């Protein structure tokens, strides 16, 4: 087998794969199109099977622009769905300021933290820094700061 025979074989092999890829793309577009009736899809499928290369070229000429528009719309829908899922997931992971304040108030009401610790944590949640919170004993009383 000469080099020329190998190159010709590679050429026809690539043509075969290009044709298979083109048909996959066309069939994907054909069955993704919601505006085309079932009979229209059946006729295009039959046309593509009976005369594959000619059918593919006619399909690209007749519906090439709308193929691109359908693909662009599908990508935009996918991007919007992805963005919505990301926002939903990020929103669920981050508690709101009101939730954090409610938890702090509950801790204060149960006596787990003192009023001064509550005020300090509340300021931190609201974005306003106060001085350092006074440490508390296990019984809930604050220890005076040494000054």
Coordinates of N, CA, C and O in Angstrom, one line a residue:
X1 N 0.8 -1.2 0.0 CA 0.0 0.0 0.0 C 0.9 1.2 0.0 O 1.8 1.4 0.9
X2 N 0.7 2.1 -0.9 CA 1.5 3.3 -1.1 C 1.0 4.4 -0.2 O -0.1 4.3 0.4
X3 N 1.8 5.4 -0.1 CA 1.5 6.6 0.7 C 0.2 7.2 0.2 O -0.7 7.7 0.9
X4 N 0.1 7.3 -1.1 CA -1.1 7.9 -1.8 C -2.3 7.1 -1.4 O -3.4 7.8 -1.1
X5 N -2.3 5.8 -1.3 CA -3.5 5.0 -0.9 C -3.9 5.3 0.5 O -5.0 5.4 0.8
X6 N -2.9 5.5 1.4 CA -3.1 5.8 2.8 C -3.8 7.1 2.9 O -4.8 7.3 3.6
X7 N -3.3 8.1 2.2 CA -3.9 9.5 2.2 C -5.3 9.5 1.7 O -6.2 10.2 2.2
X8 N -5.5 8.8 0.6 CA -6.9 8.7 0.1 C -7.8 8.0 1.0 O -9.0 8.5 1.3
X9 N -7.4 7.0 1.7 CA -8.2 6.3 2.7 C -8.5 7.2 3.9 O -9.6 7.2 4.4
X10 N -7.5 8.0 4.3 CA -7.7 8.9 5.4 C -8.8 10.0 5.0 O -9.6 10.3 5.8
X11 N -8.6 10.4 3.8 CA -9.6 11.4 3.2 C -11.0 10.9 3.3 O -11.9 11.6 3.8
X12 N -11.2 9.7 2.7 CA -12.6 9.2 2.7 C -13.1 8.8 4.1 O -14.3 9.0 4.4
X13 N -12.2 8.4 5.0 CA -12.6 8.2 6.4 C -13.0 9.5 7.1 O -14.0 9.5 7.8
X14 N -12.3 10.6 6.8 CA -12.7 11.9 7.4 C -14.1 12.4 6.8 O -14.9 13.0 7.5
X15 N -14.3 12.1 5.5 CA -15.5 12.5 4.9 C -16.7 11.7 5.5 O -17.7 12.3 5.8
X16 N -16.4 10.4 5.8 CA -17.5 9.6 6.4 C -17.8 10.2 7.8 O -19.0 10.3 8.2
X17 N -16.8 10.5 8.6 CA -17.1 11.1 9.9 C -17.7 12.5 9.9 O -18.6 12.8 10.7
X18 N -17.3 13.3 8.9 CA -18.0 14.6 8.7 C -19.5 14.4 8.4 O -20.3 15.1 8.9
X19 N -19.8 13.4 7.5 CA -21.1 13.2 7.2 C -21.9 12.7 8.4 O -23.1 13.1 8.6
X20 N -21.4 11.8 9.2 CA -22.0 11.2 10.4 C -22.3 12.4 11.4 O -23.4 12.5 11.9
X21 N -21.3 13.3 11.6 CA -21.5 14.4 12.5 C -22.5 15.4 12.0 O -23.3 15.9 12.7
X22 N -22.5 15.6 10.7 CA -23.5 16.5 10.1 C -24.9 15.9 10.3 O -25.9 16.6 10.6
X23 N -25.1 14.6 10.0 CA -26.4 14.0 10.2 C -26.9 14.0 11.7 O -28.0 14.3 11.9
X24 N -26.0 13.8 12.6 CA -26.3 13.9 14.0 C -26.8 15.3 14.4 O -27.8 15.5 15.0
X25 N -26.1 16.3 13.9 CA -26.5 17.7 14.1 C -27.8 18.0 13.5 O -28.7 18.6 14.1
X26 N -28.0 17.6 12.3 CA -29.3 17.8 11.6 C -30.5 17.1 12.3 O -31.5 17.7 12.5
X27 N -30.3 15.8 12.6 CA -31.4 15.1 13.3 C -31.6 15.7 14.7 O -32.8 15.8 15.1
X28 N -30.6 16.1 15.4 CA -30.8 16.8 16.7 C -31.6 18.1 16.5 O -32.5 18.3 17.3
X29 N -31.3 18.9 15.5 CA -32.0 20.1 15.3 C -33.5 19.8 14.8 O -34.4 20.4 15.3
X30 N -33.6 18.8 14.0 CA -34.9 18.4 13.4 C -35.9 18.0 14.6 O -37.0 18.5 14.6
X31 N -35.4 17.2 15.5 CA -36.3 16.7 16.5 C -36.4 17.7 17.7 O -37.2 17.5 18.6
X32 N -35.5 18.7 17.7 CA -35.6 19.7 18.8 C -36.6 20.8 18.4 O -37.1 21.6 19.2
X33 N -36.9 20.9 17.1 CA -37.7 22.0 16.6 C -39.2 21.7 16.9 O -39.8 20.7 16.5
X34 N -39.8 22.6 17.8 CA -41.2 22.3 18.2 C -42.2 22.9 17.2 O -43.4 22.6 17.3
X35 N -41.7 23.7 16.3 CA -42.7 24.3 15.3 C -42.9 23.4 14.1 O -43.9 23.6 13.5
X36 N -42.1 22.5 13.9 CA -42.2 21.6 12.7 C -43.1 20.4 13.1 O -43.0 19.8 14.2
X37 N -44.1 20.1 12.2 CA -45.0 19.0 12.6 C -44.4 17.7 12.5 O -43.2 17.5 12.0
X38 N -45.0 16.7 13.0 CA -44.5 15.3 12.9 C -44.4 14.8 11.5 O -43.4 14.1 11.1
X39 N -45.3 15.2 10.6 CA -45.2 14.8 9.2 C -44.0 15.5 8.5 O -43.3 14.9 7.7
X40 N -43.7 16.8 8.9 CA -42.5 17.5 8.4 C -41.3 16.8 8.8 O -40.3 16.6 8.0
X41 N -41.2 16.4 10.1 CA -40.0 15.7 10.6 C -39.9 14.3 9.9 O -38.7 14.0 9.5
X42 N -41.0 13.6 9.7 CA -40.9 12.3 9.0 C -40.4 12.5 7.5 O -39.5 11.7 7.1
X43 N -40.9 13.5 6.8 CA -40.4 13.7 5.4 C -38.9 14.1 5.4 O -38.2 13.6 4.5
X44 N -38.5 15.0 6.3 CA -37.1 15.4 6.3 C -36.2 14.2 6.6 O -35.2 14.0 6.0
X45 N -36.7 13.3 7.6 CA -35.9 12.1 7.9 C -35.8 11.2 6.7 O -34.7 10.7 6.4
X46 N -36.9 11.0 6.0 CA -36.9 10.1 4.9 C -36.0 10.7 3.8 O -35.2 10.0 3.2
X47 N -36.1 12.0 3.6 CA -35.2 12.7 2.6 C -33.7 12.5 2.9 O -32.9 12.2 2.0
X48 N -33.4 12.6 4.2 CA -32.0 12.5 4.6 C -31.5 11.1 4.5 O -30.3 10.9 4.3
X49 N -32.4 10.1 4.7 CA -32.0 8.7 4.6 C -31.8 8.3 3.1 O -30.9 7.6 2.8
X50 N -32.8 8.7 2.3 CA -32.8 8.3 0.9 C -31.6 8.9 0.1 O -30.9 8.3 -0.6
X51 N -31.5 10.2 0.2 CA -30.4 10.9 -0.5 C -29.6 11.7 0.6 O -29.8 12.9 0.7
X52 N -28.7 11.1 1.3 CA -28.1 11.7 2.5 C -27.3 13.0 2.2 O -27.6 14.0 2.9
X53 N -26.4 13.0 1.3 CA -25.6 14.2 1.1 C -26.4 15.3 0.5 O -26.4 16.5 1.0
X54 N -27.2 15.0 -0.5 CA -28.1 16.0 -1.1 C -29.1 16.5 -0.1 O -29.4 17.7 0.0
X55 N -29.7 15.6 0.7 CA -30.7 16.0 1.7 C -30.1 16.9 2.8 O -30.7 17.8 3.2
X56 N -28.8 16.6 3.2 CA -28.1 17.4 4.2 C -27.9 18.8 3.7 O -28.1 19.8 4.4
X57 N -27.5 18.9 2.4 CA -27.2 20.2 1.8 C -28.5 21.0 1.7 O -28.5 22.2 2.0
X58 N -29.6 20.3 1.2 CA -30.9 21.0 1.1 C -31.3 21.5 2.5 O -31.8 22.6 2.6
X59 N -31.2 20.6 3.5 CA -31.6 21.0 4.8 C -30.8 22.2 5.3 O -31.4 23.2 5.9
X60 N -29.5 22.2 5.1 CA -28.7 23.4 5.6 C -29.1 24.6 4.8 O -29.1 25.7 5.4
X61 N -29.4 24.5 3.5 CA -29.8 25.7 2.8 C -31.2 26.2 3.2 O -31.4 27.4 3.4
X62 N -32.1 25.3 3.4 CA -33.5 25.7 3.7 C -33.7 26.1 5.2 O -34.4 27.0 5.5
X63 N -33.0 25.4 6.1 CA -33.2 25.7 7.5 C -32.0 26.0 8.3 O -32.0 26.0 9.5
X64 N -30.9 26.4 7.6 CA -29.6 26.7 8.3 C -29.7 27.9 9.2 O -29.2 27.8 10.4
X65 N -30.4 28.9 8.8 CA -30.5 30.1 9.7 C -31.3 29.8 10.9 O -31.0 30.2 12.0
X66 N -32.4 29.1 10.7 CA -33.3 28.8 11.9 C -32.6 27.7 12.8 O -32.9 27.7 14.0
X67 N -31.7 26.9 12.2 CA -30.9 26.0 13.1 C -30.1 26.8 14.1 O -30.1 26.4 15.3
X68 N -29.5 27.8 13.6 CA -28.6 28.6 14.5 C -29.5 29.3 15.5 O -29.1 29.4 16.7
X69 N -30.6 29.8 15.2 CA -31.5 30.5 16.1 C -32.0 29.6 17.2 O -32.1 29.9 18.4
X70 N -32.4 28.3 16.8 CA -32.8 27.4 17.8 C -31.7 27.0 18.7 O -31.9 26.8 19.9
X71 N -30.5 26.8 18.2 CA -29.4 26.5 19.0 C -29.1 27.6 20.0 O -28.8 27.4 21.2
X72 N -29.1 28.9 19.5 CA -28.9 30.0 20.4 C -29.9 30.1 21.5 O -29.6 30.3 22.7
X73 N -31.2 29.9 21.2 CA -32.3 29.9 22.2 C -32.1 28.8 23.2 O -32.3 29.0 24.4
X74 N -31.6 27.6 22.7 CA -31.4 26.5 23.7 C -30.3 26.8 24.6 O -30.4 26.6 25.8
X75 N -29.2 27.4 24.1 CA -28.1 27.8 25.0 C -28.5 28.9 26.0 O -28.1 28.8 27.2
X76 N -29.3 29.8 25.6 CA -29.8 30.9 26.5 C -30.7 30.3 27.6 O -30.5 30.7 28.7
X77 N -31.5 29.4 27.2 CA -32.4 28.7 28.2 C -31.6 27.9 29.2 O -31.8 28.0 30.4
X78 N -30.6 27.2 28.7 CA -29.7 26.5 29.6 C -28.9 27.4 30.5 O -28.8 27.1 31.7
X79 N -28.4 28.5 30.0 CA -27.7 29.5 30.8 C -28.6 30.1 31.9 O -28.2 30.2 33.1
X80 N -29.9 30.4 31.5 CA -30.8 31.0 32.5 C -31.1 29.9 33.6 O -31.2 30.3 34.8
X81 N -31.3 28.7 33.2 CA -31.6 27.6 34.2 C -30.4 27.4 35.1 O -30.6 27.3 36.3
X82 N -29.2 27.5 34.6 CA -28.0 27.3 35.4 C -27.9 28.5 36.3 O -27.6 28.3 37.5
X83 N -28.1 29.7 35.9 CA -28.0 30.9 36.7 C -29.0 30.8 37.8 O -28.7 31.2 39.0
X84 N -30.2 30.4 37.5 CA -31.3 30.3 38.5 C -30.9 29.3 39.6 O -31.1 29.5 40.8
X85 N -30.3 28.1 39.2 CA -29.9 27.1 40.1 C -28.8 27.6 41.0 O -28.8 27.4 42.2
X86 N -27.9 28.4 40.4 CA -26.7 28.9 41.2 C -27.3 29.9 42.2 O -26.9 29.9 43.4
X87 N -28.2 30.8 41.8 CA -28.7 31.8 42.7 C -29.5 31.1 43.8 O -29.4 31.5 45.0
X88 N -30.3 30.1 43.5 CA -31.0 29.3 44.5 C -30.1 28.6 45.5 O -30.4 28.7 46.7
X89 N -29.1 28.0 45.0 CA -28.2 27.3 45.9 C -27.4 28.3 46.7 O -27.2 28.0 47.9
X90 N -26.9 29.4 46.2 CA -26.2 30.3 46.9 C -27.1 31.0 48.0 O -26.7 31.3 49.1
X91 N -28.3 31.3 47.6 CA -29.3 31.9 48.5 C -29.6 31.0 49.7 O -29.8 31.4 50.8
X92 N -29.7 29.7 49.4 CA -30.0 28.7 50.5 C -28.9 28.5 51.4 O -29.0 28.2 52.6
X93 N -27.6 28.7 50.9 CA -26.4 28.4 51.8 C -26.2 29.6 52.7 O -25.6 29.4 53.8
X94 N -26.5 30.8 52.3 CA -26.2 32.0 53.1 C -27.5 32.4 53.9 O -28.5 32.8 53.3
X95 N -27.4 32.3 55.2 CA -28.6 32.8 56.0 C -28.8 34.3 55.9 O -27.8 35.0 55.8
X96 N -30.0 34.7 55.9 CA -30.3 36.2 55.9 C -30.0 36.8 57.2 O -29.8 36.2 58.2
X97 N -29.8 38.2 57.2 CA -29.5 38.9 58.4 C -30.6 38.8 59.4 O -30.4 38.6 60.6
X98 N -31.9 38.7 58.9 CA -33.0 38.5 59.8 C -32.9 37.2 60.5 O -33.2 37.1 61.7
X99 N -32.6 36.1 59.8 CA -32.4 34.8 60.4 C -31.3 34.8 61.5 O -31.5 34.2 62.6
X100 N -30.2 35.5 61.2 CA -29.1 35.5 62.1 C -29.5 36.3 63.4 O -29.2 35.9 64.5
X101 N -30.2 37.4 63.2 CA -30.7 38.2 64.4 C -31.7 37.4 65.2 O -31.7 37.5 66.4
X102 N -32.6 36.6 64.6 CA -33.5 35.8 65.3 C -32.8 34.7 66.1 O -33.2 34.5 67.3
X103 N -31.8 34.1 65.6 CA -31.0 33.1 66.3 C -30.3 33.8 67.5 O -30.3 33.2 68.6
X104 N -29.7 35.0 67.3 CA -29.1 35.6 68.4 C -30.1 36.0 69.5 O -29.8 35.9 70.7
X105 N -31.2 36.5 69.1 CA -32.3 36.8 70.1 C -32.7 35.6 70.9 O -32.9 35.7 72.1
X106 N -32.8 34.5 70.2 CA -33.2 33.2 70.9 C -32.1 32.8 71.9 O -32.4 32.4 73.0
X107 N -30.8 32.9 71.5 CA -29.8 32.6 72.4 C -29.8 33.5 73.6 O -29.6 33.1 74.7
X108 N -30.0 34.8 73.4 CA -30.1 35.8 74.5 C -31.3 35.4 75.4 O -31.2 35.4 76.6
X109 N -32.4 35.1 74.8 CA -33.6 34.8 75.6 C -33.5 33.6 76.4 O -34.0 33.4 77.5
X110 N -32.7 32.6 75.9 CA -32.5 31.4 76.7 C -31.4 31.5 77.7 O -31.1 30.6 78.5
X111 N -30.7 32.7 77.7 CA -29.7 32.9 78.7 C -28.3 32.4 78.2 O -27.4 32.3 79.1
X112 N -28.2 31.9 77.0 CA -26.9 31.4 76.6 C -25.9 32.4 76.4 O -24.7 32.2 76.7
X113 N -26.3 33.6 75.9 CA -25.4 34.7 75.8 C -25.9 35.9 76.6 O -27.1 36.0 76.8
X114 N -25.1 36.8 77.0 CA -25.5 38.0 77.8 C -26.0 39.1 76.8 O -25.8 39.0 75.6
X115 N -26.6 40.1 77.4 CA -27.1 41.2 76.6 C -26.0 41.9 75.9 O -26.1 42.3 74.8
X116 N -24.8 42.1 76.6 CA -23.7 42.7 76.0 C -23.1 41.9 74.8 O -22.8 42.5 73.7
X117 N -23.1 40.6 74.9 CA -22.6 39.7 73.8 C -23.6 39.8 72.7 O -23.3 39.8 71.5
X118 N -24.9 39.8 73.0 CA -25.9 40.0 72.0 C -25.8 41.2 71.2 O -25.8 41.2 70.0
X119 N -25.5 42.4 71.9 CA -25.4 43.6 71.2 C -24.1 43.6 70.3 O -24.2 44.2 69.2
X120 N -23.1 43.0 70.8 CA -21.8 42.9 70.0 C -22.1 42.1 68.8 O -21.7 42.5 67.7
X121 N -22.7 40.9 68.9 CA -23.0 40.0 67.8 C -23.9 40.7 66.8 O -23.8 40.6 65.6
X122 N -24.9 41.4 67.4 CA -25.9 42.1 66.5 C -25.2 43.2 65.7 O -25.5 43.3 64.5
X123 N -24.3 43.9 66.3 CA -23.6 44.9 65.6 C -22.7 44.3 64.5 O -22.6 44.8 63.4
X124 N -22.1 43.2 64.8 CA -21.3 42.5 63.8 C -22.2 42.0 62.6 O -21.8 42.1 61.5
X125 N -23.3 41.5 62.9 CA -24.2 41.0 61.8 C -24.7 42.2 61.0 O -24.8 42.1 59.8
X126 N -25.0 43.3 61.6 CA -25.4 44.5 60.9 C -24.3 45.2 60.2 O -24.6 46.2 59.5
X127 N -23.0 44.8 60.5 CA -21.9 45.4 59.8 C -21.3 46.6 60.6 O -20.5 47.3 60.0
X128 N -21.7 46.8 61.8 CA -21.2 47.8 62.6 C -20.4 47.2 63.7 O -20.9 46.4 64.5
X129 N -19.1 47.5 63.8 CA -18.2 46.9 64.8 C -18.3 47.7 66.1 O -18.2 48.9 66.1
X130 N -18.4 47.0 67.2 CA -18.3 47.7 68.5 C -17.0 47.2 69.1 O -16.2 46.5 68.5
X131 N -16.7 47.6 70.3 CA -15.5 47.2 71.0 C -15.7 45.7 71.3 O -16.7 45.1 71.1
X132 N -14.6 45.0 71.8 CA -14.6 43.6 72.0 C -15.7 43.3 73.1 O -15.9 44.0 74.0
X133 N -16.3 42.1 72.9 CA -17.3 41.7 73.9 C -16.7 41.2 75.1 O -15.6 40.7 75.1
X134 N -17.3 41.5 76.2 CA -16.8 41.1 77.5 C -16.9 39.6 77.7 O -18.0 39.0 77.3
X135 N -15.9 38.9 78.1 CA -16.1 37.4 78.3 C -17.1 37.1 79.4 O -17.3 37.9 80.3
X136 N -17.7 36.0 79.3 CA -18.7 35.6 80.3 C -18.3 34.3 81.0 O -17.6 33.5 80.5
X137 N -18.8 34.2 82.3 CA -18.6 32.9 83.0 C -19.5 31.9 82.5 O -20.5 32.2 81.8
X138 N -19.4 30.7 83.0 CA -20.3 29.6 82.6 C -21.7 29.9 83.2 O -22.7 29.4 82.6
X139 N -21.8 30.7 84.3 CA -23.2 31.0 84.8 C -23.8 32.1 84.1 O -25.0 32.5 84.5
X140 N -23.2 32.8 83.1 CA -23.8 33.8 82.3 C -23.5 35.2 82.7 O -23.9 36.1 82.1
X141 N -22.8 35.4 83.9 CA -22.4 36.7 84.3 C -21.1 37.1 83.6 O -20.2 36.4 83.4
X142 N -21.1 38.4 83.3 CA -19.9 38.9 82.5 C -18.8 39.2 83.5 O -19.0 39.6 84.7
X143 N -17.6 39.1 83.1 CA -16.4 39.4 83.9 C -16.0 40.9 83.5 O -15.9 41.2 82.4
X144 N -15.8 41.7 84.5 CA -15.4 43.1 84.2 C -14.0 43.1 83.6 O -13.2 42.4 84.0
X145 N -13.8 44.0 82.7 CA -12.6 44.1 82.0 C -11.6 44.8 82.9 O -11.9 45.8 83.6
X146 N -10.3 44.4 83.0 CA -9.3 45.0 83.9 C -8.8 46.3 83.2 O -8.1 46.2 82.2
X147 N -9.1 47.4 83.8 CA -8.6 48.7 83.3 C -8.2 49.6 84.4 O -8.5 49.4 85.6

